[in-house]
XYZ file of C-alpha atoms in Angstrom:
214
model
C 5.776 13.837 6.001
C 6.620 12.549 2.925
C 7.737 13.945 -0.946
C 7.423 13.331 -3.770
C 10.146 11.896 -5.743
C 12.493 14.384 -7.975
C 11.339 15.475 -11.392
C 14.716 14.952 -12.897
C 14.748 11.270 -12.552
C 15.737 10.128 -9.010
C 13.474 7.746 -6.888
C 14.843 8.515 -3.633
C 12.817 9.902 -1.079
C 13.621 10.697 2.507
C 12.270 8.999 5.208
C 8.516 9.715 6.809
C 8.506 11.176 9.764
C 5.946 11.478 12.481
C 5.914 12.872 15.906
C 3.979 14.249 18.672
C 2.871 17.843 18.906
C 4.174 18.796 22.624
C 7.376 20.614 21.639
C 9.916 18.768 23.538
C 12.316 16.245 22.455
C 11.138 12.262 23.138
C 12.481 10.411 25.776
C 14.032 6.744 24.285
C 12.510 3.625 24.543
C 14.023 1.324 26.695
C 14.164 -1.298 23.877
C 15.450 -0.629 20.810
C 13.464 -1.708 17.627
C 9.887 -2.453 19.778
C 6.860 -3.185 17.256
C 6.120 -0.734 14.673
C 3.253 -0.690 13.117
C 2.358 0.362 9.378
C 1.516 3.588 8.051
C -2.529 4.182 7.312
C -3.616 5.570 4.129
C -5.314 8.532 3.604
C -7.969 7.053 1.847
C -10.194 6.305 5.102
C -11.366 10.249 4.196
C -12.861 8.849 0.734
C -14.355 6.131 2.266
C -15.839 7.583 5.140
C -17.377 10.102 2.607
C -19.240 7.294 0.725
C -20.016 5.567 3.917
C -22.291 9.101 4.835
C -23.357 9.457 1.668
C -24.712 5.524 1.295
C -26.004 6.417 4.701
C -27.859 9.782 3.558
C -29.125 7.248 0.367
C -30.773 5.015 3.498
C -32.211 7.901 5.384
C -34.007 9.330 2.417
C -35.145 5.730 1.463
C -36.443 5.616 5.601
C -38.311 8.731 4.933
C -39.981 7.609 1.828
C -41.092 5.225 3.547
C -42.398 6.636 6.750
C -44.270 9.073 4.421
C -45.872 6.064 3.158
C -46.997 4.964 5.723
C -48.825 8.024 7.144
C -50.686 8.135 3.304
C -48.148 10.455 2.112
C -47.581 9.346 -1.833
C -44.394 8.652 -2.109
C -41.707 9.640 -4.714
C -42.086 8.651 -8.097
C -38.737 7.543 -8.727
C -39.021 4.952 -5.906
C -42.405 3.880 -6.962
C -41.176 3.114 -10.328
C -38.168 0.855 -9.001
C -40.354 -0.665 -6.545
C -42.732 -2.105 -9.286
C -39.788 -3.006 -11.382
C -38.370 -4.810 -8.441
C -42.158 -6.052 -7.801
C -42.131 -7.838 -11.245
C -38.668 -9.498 -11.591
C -38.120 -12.328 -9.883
C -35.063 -12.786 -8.003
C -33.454 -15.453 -10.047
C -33.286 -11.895 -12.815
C -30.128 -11.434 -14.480
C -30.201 -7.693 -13.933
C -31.572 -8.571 -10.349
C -28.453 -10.581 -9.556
C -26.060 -8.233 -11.255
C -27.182 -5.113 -8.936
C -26.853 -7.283 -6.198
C -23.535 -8.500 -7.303
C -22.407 -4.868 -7.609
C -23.593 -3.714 -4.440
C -21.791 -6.718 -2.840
C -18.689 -6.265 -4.253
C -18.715 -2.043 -3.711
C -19.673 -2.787 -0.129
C -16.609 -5.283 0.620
C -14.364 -2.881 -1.307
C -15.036 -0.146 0.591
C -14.941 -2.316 4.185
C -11.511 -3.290 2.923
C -10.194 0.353 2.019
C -11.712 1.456 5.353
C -9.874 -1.589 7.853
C -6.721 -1.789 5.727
C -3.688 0.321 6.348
C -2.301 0.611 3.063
C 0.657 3.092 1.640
C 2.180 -0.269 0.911
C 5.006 1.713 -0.918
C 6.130 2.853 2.948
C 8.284 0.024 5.128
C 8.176 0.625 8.632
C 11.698 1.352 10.625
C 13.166 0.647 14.167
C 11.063 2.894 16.272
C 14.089 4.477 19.294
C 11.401 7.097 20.840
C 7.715 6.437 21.956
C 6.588 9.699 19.943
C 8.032 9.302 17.234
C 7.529 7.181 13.827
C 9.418 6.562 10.863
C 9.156 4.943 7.301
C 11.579 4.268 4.691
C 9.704 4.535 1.290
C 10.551 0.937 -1.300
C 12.141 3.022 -3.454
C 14.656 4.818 -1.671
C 15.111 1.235 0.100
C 15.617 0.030 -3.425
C 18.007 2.715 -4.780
C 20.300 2.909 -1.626
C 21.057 -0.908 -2.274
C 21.582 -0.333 -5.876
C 24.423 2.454 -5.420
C 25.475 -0.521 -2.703
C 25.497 -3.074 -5.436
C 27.157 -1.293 -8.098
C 30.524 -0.706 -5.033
C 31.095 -4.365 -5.509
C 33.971 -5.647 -7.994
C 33.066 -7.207 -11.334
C 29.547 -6.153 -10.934
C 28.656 -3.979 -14.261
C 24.938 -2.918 -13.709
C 22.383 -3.830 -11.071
C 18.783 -4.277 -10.495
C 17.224 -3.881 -6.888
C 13.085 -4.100 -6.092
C 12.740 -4.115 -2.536
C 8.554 -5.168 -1.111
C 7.459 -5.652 2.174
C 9.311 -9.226 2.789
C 11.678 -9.536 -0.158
C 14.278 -7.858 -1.845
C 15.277 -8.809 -5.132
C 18.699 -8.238 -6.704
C 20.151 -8.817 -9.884
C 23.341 -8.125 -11.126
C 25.042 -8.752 -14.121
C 29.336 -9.859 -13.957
C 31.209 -8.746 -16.754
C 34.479 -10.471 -14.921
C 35.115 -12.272 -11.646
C 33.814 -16.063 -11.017
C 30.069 -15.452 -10.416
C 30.001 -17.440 -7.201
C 32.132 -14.853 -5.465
C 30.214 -12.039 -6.942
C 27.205 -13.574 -5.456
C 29.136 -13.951 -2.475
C 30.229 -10.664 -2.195
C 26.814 -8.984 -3.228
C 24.981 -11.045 -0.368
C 27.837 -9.897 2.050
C 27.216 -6.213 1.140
C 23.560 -6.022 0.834
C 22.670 -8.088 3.590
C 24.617 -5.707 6.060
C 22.926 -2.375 4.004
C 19.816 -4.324 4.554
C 20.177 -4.496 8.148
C 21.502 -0.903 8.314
C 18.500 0.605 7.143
C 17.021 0.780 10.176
C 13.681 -1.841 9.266
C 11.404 -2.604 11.361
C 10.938 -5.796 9.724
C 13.921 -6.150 7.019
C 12.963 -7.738 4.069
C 14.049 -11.474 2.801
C 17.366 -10.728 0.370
C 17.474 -12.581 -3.281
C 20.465 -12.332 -4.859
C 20.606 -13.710 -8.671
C 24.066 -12.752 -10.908
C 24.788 -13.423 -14.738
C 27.140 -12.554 -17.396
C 26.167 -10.235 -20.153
C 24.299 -11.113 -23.201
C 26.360 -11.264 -26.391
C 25.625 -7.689 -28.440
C 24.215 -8.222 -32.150
């Protein structure tokens, strides 16, 4: 499982971990680096709530009716929005706003519900069928830094790592920028590769000298 990153200032986190529950160790997969697949969110629990609860909204709405219609009056709260809805017409502002909203809540949830998400969480190399790994962006992004800053002439460094890119940049306070670059893409192209991704990001690699001071 994953933790949270340290109070005193670092962002690097240790890997996530998953595997199964039977005690012994996995056998390895006969191919190294088969297809791993992204890490789901724990925000289906959320949205599964609201999905019952918009679904215990629909029941009661059912019943009202039914009740109706065995000359049961029905509740007043629902007779009062039906003869709202019974006098605006559907071209009504507020009409079309409700329906907006209800439109746009509905394909929010659908897409928090069929999307993975903890984008923050890059999929490694999976060596055993039972068991999963992820390297969170920001210990991605801080092991390449350290990286950066072992290359000569290179004074301070800059690394985001997302899904398909990571970007570097560097600033030179000696050495002919060209083989700073050179030496940078050398360095953090093989860290790149050593981290063990499942689908290693694109590397950008941008170096300049230092502003003037004053």
């Amino acid at each position: 499982m994953s933790q949270p990153a340290d109070p005193q200032g670092s962002t690097a986190r240790p890997p996530v971990l998953e595997k199964g529950h039977d005690g012994r160790p996995p056998a390895p997969v006969a191919e190294a680096g088969g297809r791993a697949h992204r890490f789901w969110s724990a925000r289906r629990i959320p949205a599964g709530i609201v999905a019952l609860l918009l679904l215990a909204l629909a029941v009661l709405f059912l019943y009202d009716i039914v009740a109706v219609r065995a000359d049961r009056p029905g509740m007043a709260w629902r007779r009062e929005l039906a003869r709202q809805l019974a006098r605006r017409p559907l071209d009504d502002t507020w009409v079309l706003a409700g329906a907006g909203i209800a439109a746009a809540l509905g394909l929010w949830l659908l897409l928090l519900a069929l999307t993975p998400g903890l984008r923050a969480v890059l999929p490694m190399r999976r060596t055993h069928p039972d068991v999963r790994a992820g390297l969170h962006r920001d210990a991605a992004a801080t092991v390449l830094r350290d990286r950066a800053m072992e290359v000569a002439g290179v004074q301070s460094a800059k690394v985001r790592v997302r899904r398909s890119k990571a970007k570097a940049r560097a600033v030179s306070h000696f050495r002919e920028l060209d083989d700073v670059r050179a030496d940078l893409d050398t360095a953090l192209g093989d860290t790149v590769r050593g981290l063990g991704l499942a689908r290693p990001p694109r590397l950008s690699v941008k170096v300049r000298r230092p502003g003037r001071k004053g």
